[in-house]
CSV table of C-alpha atoms and ligand atoms in Angstrom, one decimal:
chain,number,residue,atom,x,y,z
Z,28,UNK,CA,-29.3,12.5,-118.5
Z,29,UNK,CA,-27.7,11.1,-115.4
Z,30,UNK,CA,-27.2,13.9,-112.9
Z,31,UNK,CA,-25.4,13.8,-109.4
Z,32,UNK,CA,-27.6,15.8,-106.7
Z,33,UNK,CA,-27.5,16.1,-103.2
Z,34,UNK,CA,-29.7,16.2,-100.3
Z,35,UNK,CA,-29.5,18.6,-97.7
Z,36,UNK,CA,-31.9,18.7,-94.6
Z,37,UNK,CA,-32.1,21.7,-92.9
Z,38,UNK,CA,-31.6,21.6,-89.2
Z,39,UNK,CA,-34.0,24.3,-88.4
Z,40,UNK,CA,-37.1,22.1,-88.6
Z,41,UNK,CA,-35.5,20.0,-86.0
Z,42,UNK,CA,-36.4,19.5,-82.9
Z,43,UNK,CA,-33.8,22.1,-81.5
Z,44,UNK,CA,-34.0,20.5,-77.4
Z,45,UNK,CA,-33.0,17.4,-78.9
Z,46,UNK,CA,-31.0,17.9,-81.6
Z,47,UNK,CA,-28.5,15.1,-81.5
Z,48,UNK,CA,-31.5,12.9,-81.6
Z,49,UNK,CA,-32.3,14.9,-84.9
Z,50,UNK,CA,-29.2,14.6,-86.5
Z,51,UNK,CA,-29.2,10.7,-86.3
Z,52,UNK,CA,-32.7,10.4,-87.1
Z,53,UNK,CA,-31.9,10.7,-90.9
Z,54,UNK,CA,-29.4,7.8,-90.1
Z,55,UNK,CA,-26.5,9.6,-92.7
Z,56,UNK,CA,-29.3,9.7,-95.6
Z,57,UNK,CA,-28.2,13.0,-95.5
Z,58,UNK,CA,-25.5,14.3,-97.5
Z,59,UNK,CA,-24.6,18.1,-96.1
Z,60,UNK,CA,-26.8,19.1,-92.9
Z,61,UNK,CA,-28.4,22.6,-93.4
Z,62,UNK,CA,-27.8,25.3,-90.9
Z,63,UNK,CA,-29.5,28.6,-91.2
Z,64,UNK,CA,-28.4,31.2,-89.3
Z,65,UNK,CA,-31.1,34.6,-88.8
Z,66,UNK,CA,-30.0,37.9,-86.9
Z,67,UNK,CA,-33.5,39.0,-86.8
Z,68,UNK,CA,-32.5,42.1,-88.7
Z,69,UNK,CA,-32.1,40.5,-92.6
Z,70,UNK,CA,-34.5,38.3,-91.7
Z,71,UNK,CA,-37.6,38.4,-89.1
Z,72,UNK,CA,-36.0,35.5,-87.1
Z,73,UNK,CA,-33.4,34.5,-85.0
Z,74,UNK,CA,-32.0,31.1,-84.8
Z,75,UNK,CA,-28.1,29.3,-84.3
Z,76,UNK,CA,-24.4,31.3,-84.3
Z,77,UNK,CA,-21.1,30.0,-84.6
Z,78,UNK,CA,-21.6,28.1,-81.1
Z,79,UNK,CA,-24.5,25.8,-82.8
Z,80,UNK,CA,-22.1,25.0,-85.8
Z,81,UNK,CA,-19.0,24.5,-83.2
Z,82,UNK,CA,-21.3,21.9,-81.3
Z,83,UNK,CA,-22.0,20.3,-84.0
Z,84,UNK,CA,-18.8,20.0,-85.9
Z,85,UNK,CA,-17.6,18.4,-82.6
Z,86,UNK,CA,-20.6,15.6,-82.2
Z,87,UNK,CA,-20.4,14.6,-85.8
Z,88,UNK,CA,-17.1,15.2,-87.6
Z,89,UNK,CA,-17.6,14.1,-90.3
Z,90,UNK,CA,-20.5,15.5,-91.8
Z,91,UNK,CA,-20.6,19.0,-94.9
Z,92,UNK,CA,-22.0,21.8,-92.4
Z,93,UNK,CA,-23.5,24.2,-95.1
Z,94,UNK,CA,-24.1,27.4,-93.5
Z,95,UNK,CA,-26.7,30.0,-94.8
Z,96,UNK,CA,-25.9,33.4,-93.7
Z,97,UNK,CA,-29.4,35.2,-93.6
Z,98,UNK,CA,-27.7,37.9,-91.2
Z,99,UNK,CA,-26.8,41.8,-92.3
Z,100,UNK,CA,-22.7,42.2,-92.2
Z,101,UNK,CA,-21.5,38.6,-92.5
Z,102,UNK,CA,-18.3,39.7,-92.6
Z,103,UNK,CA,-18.3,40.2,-89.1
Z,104,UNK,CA,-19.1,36.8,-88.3
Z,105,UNK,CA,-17.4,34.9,-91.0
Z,106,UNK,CA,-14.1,33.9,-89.4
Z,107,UNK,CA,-16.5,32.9,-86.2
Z,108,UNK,CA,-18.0,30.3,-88.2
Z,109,UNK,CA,-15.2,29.1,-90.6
Z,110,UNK,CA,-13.5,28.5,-87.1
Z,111,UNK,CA,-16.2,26.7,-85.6
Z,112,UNK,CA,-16.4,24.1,-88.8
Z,113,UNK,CA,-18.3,25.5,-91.0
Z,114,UNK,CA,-17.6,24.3,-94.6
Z,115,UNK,CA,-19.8,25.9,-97.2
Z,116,UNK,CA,-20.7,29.6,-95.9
Z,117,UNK,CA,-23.5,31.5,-98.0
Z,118,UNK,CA,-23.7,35.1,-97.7
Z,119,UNK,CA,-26.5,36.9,-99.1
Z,120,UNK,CA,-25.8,39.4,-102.4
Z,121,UNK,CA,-28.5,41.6,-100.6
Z,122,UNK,CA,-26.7,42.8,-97.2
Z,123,UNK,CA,-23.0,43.2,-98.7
Z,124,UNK,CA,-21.6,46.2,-100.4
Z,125,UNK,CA,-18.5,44.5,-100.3
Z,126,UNK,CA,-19.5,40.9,-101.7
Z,127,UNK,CA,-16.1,40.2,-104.0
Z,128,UNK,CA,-14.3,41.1,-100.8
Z,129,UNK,CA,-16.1,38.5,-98.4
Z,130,UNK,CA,-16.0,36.0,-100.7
Z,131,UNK,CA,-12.4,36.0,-101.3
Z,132,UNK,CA,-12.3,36.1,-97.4
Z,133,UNK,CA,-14.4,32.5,-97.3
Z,134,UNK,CA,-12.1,31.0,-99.7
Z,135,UNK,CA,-8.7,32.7,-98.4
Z,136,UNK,CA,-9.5,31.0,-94.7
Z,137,UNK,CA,-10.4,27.8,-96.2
Z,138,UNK,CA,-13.8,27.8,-96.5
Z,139,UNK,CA,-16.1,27.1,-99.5
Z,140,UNK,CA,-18.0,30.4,-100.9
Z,141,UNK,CA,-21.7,30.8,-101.3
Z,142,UNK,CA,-23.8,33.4,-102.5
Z,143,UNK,CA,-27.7,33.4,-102.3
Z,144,UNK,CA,-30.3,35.8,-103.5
Z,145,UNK,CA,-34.0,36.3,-102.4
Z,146,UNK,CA,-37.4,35.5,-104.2
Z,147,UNK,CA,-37.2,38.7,-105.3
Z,148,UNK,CA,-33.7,39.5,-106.1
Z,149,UNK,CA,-32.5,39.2,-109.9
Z,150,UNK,CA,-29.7,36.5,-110.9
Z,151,UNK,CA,-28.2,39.6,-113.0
Z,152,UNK,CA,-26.9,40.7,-110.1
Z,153,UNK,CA,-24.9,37.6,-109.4
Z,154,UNK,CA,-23.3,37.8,-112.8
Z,155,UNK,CA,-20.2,39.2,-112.0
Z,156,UNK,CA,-19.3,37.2,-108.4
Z,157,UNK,CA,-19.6,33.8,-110.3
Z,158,UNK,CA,-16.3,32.7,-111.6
Z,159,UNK,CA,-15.4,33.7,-107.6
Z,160,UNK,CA,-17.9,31.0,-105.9
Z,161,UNK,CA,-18.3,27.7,-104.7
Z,162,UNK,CA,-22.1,27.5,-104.5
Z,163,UNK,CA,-25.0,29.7,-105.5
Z,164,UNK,CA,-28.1,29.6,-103.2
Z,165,UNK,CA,-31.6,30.3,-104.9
Z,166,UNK,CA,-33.9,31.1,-102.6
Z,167,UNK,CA,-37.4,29.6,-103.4
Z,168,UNK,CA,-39.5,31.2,-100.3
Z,169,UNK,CA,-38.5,34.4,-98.7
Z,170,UNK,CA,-35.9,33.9,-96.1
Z,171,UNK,CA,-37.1,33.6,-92.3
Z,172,UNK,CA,-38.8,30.7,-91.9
Z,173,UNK,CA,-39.6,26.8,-92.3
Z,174,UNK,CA,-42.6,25.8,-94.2
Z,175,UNK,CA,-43.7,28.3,-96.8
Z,176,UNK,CA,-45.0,27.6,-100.0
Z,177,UNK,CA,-42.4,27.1,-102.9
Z,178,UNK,CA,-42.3,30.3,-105.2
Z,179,UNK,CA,-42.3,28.1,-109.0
Z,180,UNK,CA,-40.7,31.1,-111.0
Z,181,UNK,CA,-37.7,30.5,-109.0
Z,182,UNK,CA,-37.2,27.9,-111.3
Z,183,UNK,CA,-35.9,30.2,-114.6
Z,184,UNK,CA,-33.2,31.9,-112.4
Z,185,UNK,CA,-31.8,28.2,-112.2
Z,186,UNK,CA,-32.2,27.9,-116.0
Z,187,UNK,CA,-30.1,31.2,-116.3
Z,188,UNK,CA,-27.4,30.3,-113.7
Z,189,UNK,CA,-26.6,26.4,-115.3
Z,190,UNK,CA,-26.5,28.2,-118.6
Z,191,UNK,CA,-23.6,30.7,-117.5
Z,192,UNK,CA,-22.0,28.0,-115.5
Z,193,UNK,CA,-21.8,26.0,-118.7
Z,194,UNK,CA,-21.5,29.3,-121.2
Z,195,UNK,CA,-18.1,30.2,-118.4
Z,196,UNK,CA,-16.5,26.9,-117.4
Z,197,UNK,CA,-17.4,27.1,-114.0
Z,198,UNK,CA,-18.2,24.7,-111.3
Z,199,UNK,CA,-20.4,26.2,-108.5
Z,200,UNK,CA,-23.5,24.1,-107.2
Z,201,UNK,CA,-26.1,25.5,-107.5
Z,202,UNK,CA,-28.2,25.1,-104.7
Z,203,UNK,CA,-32.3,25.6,-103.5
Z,204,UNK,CA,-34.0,26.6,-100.2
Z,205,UNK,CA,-37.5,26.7,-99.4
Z,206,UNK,CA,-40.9,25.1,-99.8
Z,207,UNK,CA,-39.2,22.0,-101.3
Z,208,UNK,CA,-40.4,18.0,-100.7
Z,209,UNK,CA,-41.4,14.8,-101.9
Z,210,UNK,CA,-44.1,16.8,-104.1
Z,211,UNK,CA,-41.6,18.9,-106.3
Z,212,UNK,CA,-38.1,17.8,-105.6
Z,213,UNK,CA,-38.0,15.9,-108.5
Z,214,UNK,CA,-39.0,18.9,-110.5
Z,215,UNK,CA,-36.4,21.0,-108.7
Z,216,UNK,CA,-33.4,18.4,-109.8
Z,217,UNK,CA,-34.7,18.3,-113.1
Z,218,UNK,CA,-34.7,21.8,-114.1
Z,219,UNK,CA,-30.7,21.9,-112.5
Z,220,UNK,CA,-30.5,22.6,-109.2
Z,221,UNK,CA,-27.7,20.4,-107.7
Z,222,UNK,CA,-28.5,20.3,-103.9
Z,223,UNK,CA,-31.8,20.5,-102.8
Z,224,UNK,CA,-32.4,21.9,-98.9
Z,225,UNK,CA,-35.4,20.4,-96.8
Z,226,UNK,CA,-36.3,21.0,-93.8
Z,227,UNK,CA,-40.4,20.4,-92.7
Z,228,UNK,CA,-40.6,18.4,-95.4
Z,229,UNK,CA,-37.8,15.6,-93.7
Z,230,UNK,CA,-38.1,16.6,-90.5
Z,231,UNK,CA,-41.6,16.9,-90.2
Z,232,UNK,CA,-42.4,13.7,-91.0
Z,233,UNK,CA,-42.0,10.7,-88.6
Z,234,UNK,CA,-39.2,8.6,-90.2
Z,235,UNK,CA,-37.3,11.7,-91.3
Z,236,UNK,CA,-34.9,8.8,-92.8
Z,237,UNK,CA,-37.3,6.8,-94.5
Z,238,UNK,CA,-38.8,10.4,-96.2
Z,239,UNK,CA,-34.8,11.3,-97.5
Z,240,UNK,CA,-34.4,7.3,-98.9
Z,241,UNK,CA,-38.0,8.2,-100.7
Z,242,UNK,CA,-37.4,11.3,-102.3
Z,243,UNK,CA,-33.6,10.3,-103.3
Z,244,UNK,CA,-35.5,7.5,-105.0
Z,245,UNK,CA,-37.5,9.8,-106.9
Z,246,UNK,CA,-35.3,12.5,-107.8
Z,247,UNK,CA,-32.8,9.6,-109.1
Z,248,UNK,CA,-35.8,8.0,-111.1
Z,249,UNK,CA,-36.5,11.5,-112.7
Z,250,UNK,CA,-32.8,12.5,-113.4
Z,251,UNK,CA,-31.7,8.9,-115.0
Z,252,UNK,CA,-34.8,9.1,-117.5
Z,253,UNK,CA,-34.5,12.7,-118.7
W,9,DX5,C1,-35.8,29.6,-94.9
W,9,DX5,C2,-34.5,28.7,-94.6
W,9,DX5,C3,-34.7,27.3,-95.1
W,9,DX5,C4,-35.8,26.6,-94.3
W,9,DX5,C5,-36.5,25.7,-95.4
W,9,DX5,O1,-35.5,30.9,-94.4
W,9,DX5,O2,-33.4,29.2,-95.3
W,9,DX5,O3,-33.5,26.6,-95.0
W,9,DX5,O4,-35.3,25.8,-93.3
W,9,DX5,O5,-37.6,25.1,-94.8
W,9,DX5,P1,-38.7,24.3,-95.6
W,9,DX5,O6,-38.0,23.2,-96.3
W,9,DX5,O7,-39.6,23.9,-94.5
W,9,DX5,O8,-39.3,25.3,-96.5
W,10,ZN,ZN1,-31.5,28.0,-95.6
């Protein structure tokens, strides 16, 4: 069956003193650029706030800034980032005890709602928050850094989540992170996932652009002939 997907590098493999440079490296083989955000309490790492997504919005105006959220209370930060550019913002089911509440905030100021869960966290949880999102983030390494191994029983949560989207009428993305390149992103579009983030794999290669063109070539091979 023909399937649309999309590829999404993620910017924290870049090279972050040159990151213009970055950016037009993948000479707009891209099709949403990747920003992950880490407060170094969620997650063991600290990276970009709403500054880095206001910089960027600026230099390139036209591109889908998908921001993943791997911070504890996002819902101090979201109108920081909405305001900066942002246009999808993923929050993670794990930190919020109010997760309805920010996601209705995303949406009522514009924004485009995401929810992601770890490796370890179960899709049941997610259940309820669906008909109220945009995008749903599966997390295929655990959050914190570029270039870990892909975690394969990721894969049935995806199973579960294009089911219930189908099962409920509803048209979230779903969306995976982690450990993903040219070796298995074929795999990951054919068991459903919808936009696939990269980030060592594209970036850490030396014609970042070249590597996208390949492995949209590939995925689009697999997808037209299942
Ligand atoms: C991991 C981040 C990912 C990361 C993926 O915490 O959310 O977006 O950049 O990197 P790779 O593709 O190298 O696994
Ligand atoms: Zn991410």
């Amino acid at each position: 069956m023909k399937r649309d997907f999309l590829l999404a590098p993620s910017l924290l493999a870049a090279d972050i003193l040159n990151m213009e440079r970055s950016v037009a490296s993948l000479e707009g083989e891209q099709d949403w650029l990747h920003v992950d955000v880490m407060d170094g309490c969620f997650v063991p790492n600290i990276t970009f706030g709403p500054g880095f997504v206001s910089a960027l919005r600026k230099t390139f105006p036209r591109e889908t800034l998908d921001v993943h959220l791997m911070i504890e209370r996002p819902e101090r930060l979201l109108d920081d980032f909405l305001a900066a550019g942002a246009d999808y913002v993923t929050i993670h089911a794990e930190v919020d005890h109010h997760i309805h509440r920010t996601l209705s905030r995303i949406r009522e100021r514009g924004g485009k709602a995401g929810i992601s869960i770890n490796p370890g966290t179960s899709e049941e949880l997610l259940r309820p928050l669906l008909p109220f999102v945009d995008l749903v983030l599966v997390m295929s390494v655990n959050p914190g850094f570029g270039g870990q191994s892909f975690i394969e029983s990721v894969m049935e949560k995806v199973t579960m989540l294009s089911r219930w989207r189908t099962a409920g009428q509803y048209s979230y993305l779903i969306e995976m992170d982690g450990g993903i390149g040219k070796q298995n992103a074929a795999m990951v579009a054919l068991g459903g996932t919808d936009v696939l983030v990269m980030g060592s794999a594209v970036f850490g290669t030396p014609e970042p652009a070249r590597t996208l063109r390949e492995i949209r070539t590939l995925v689009k091979e697999a997808t037209d002939r299942a």
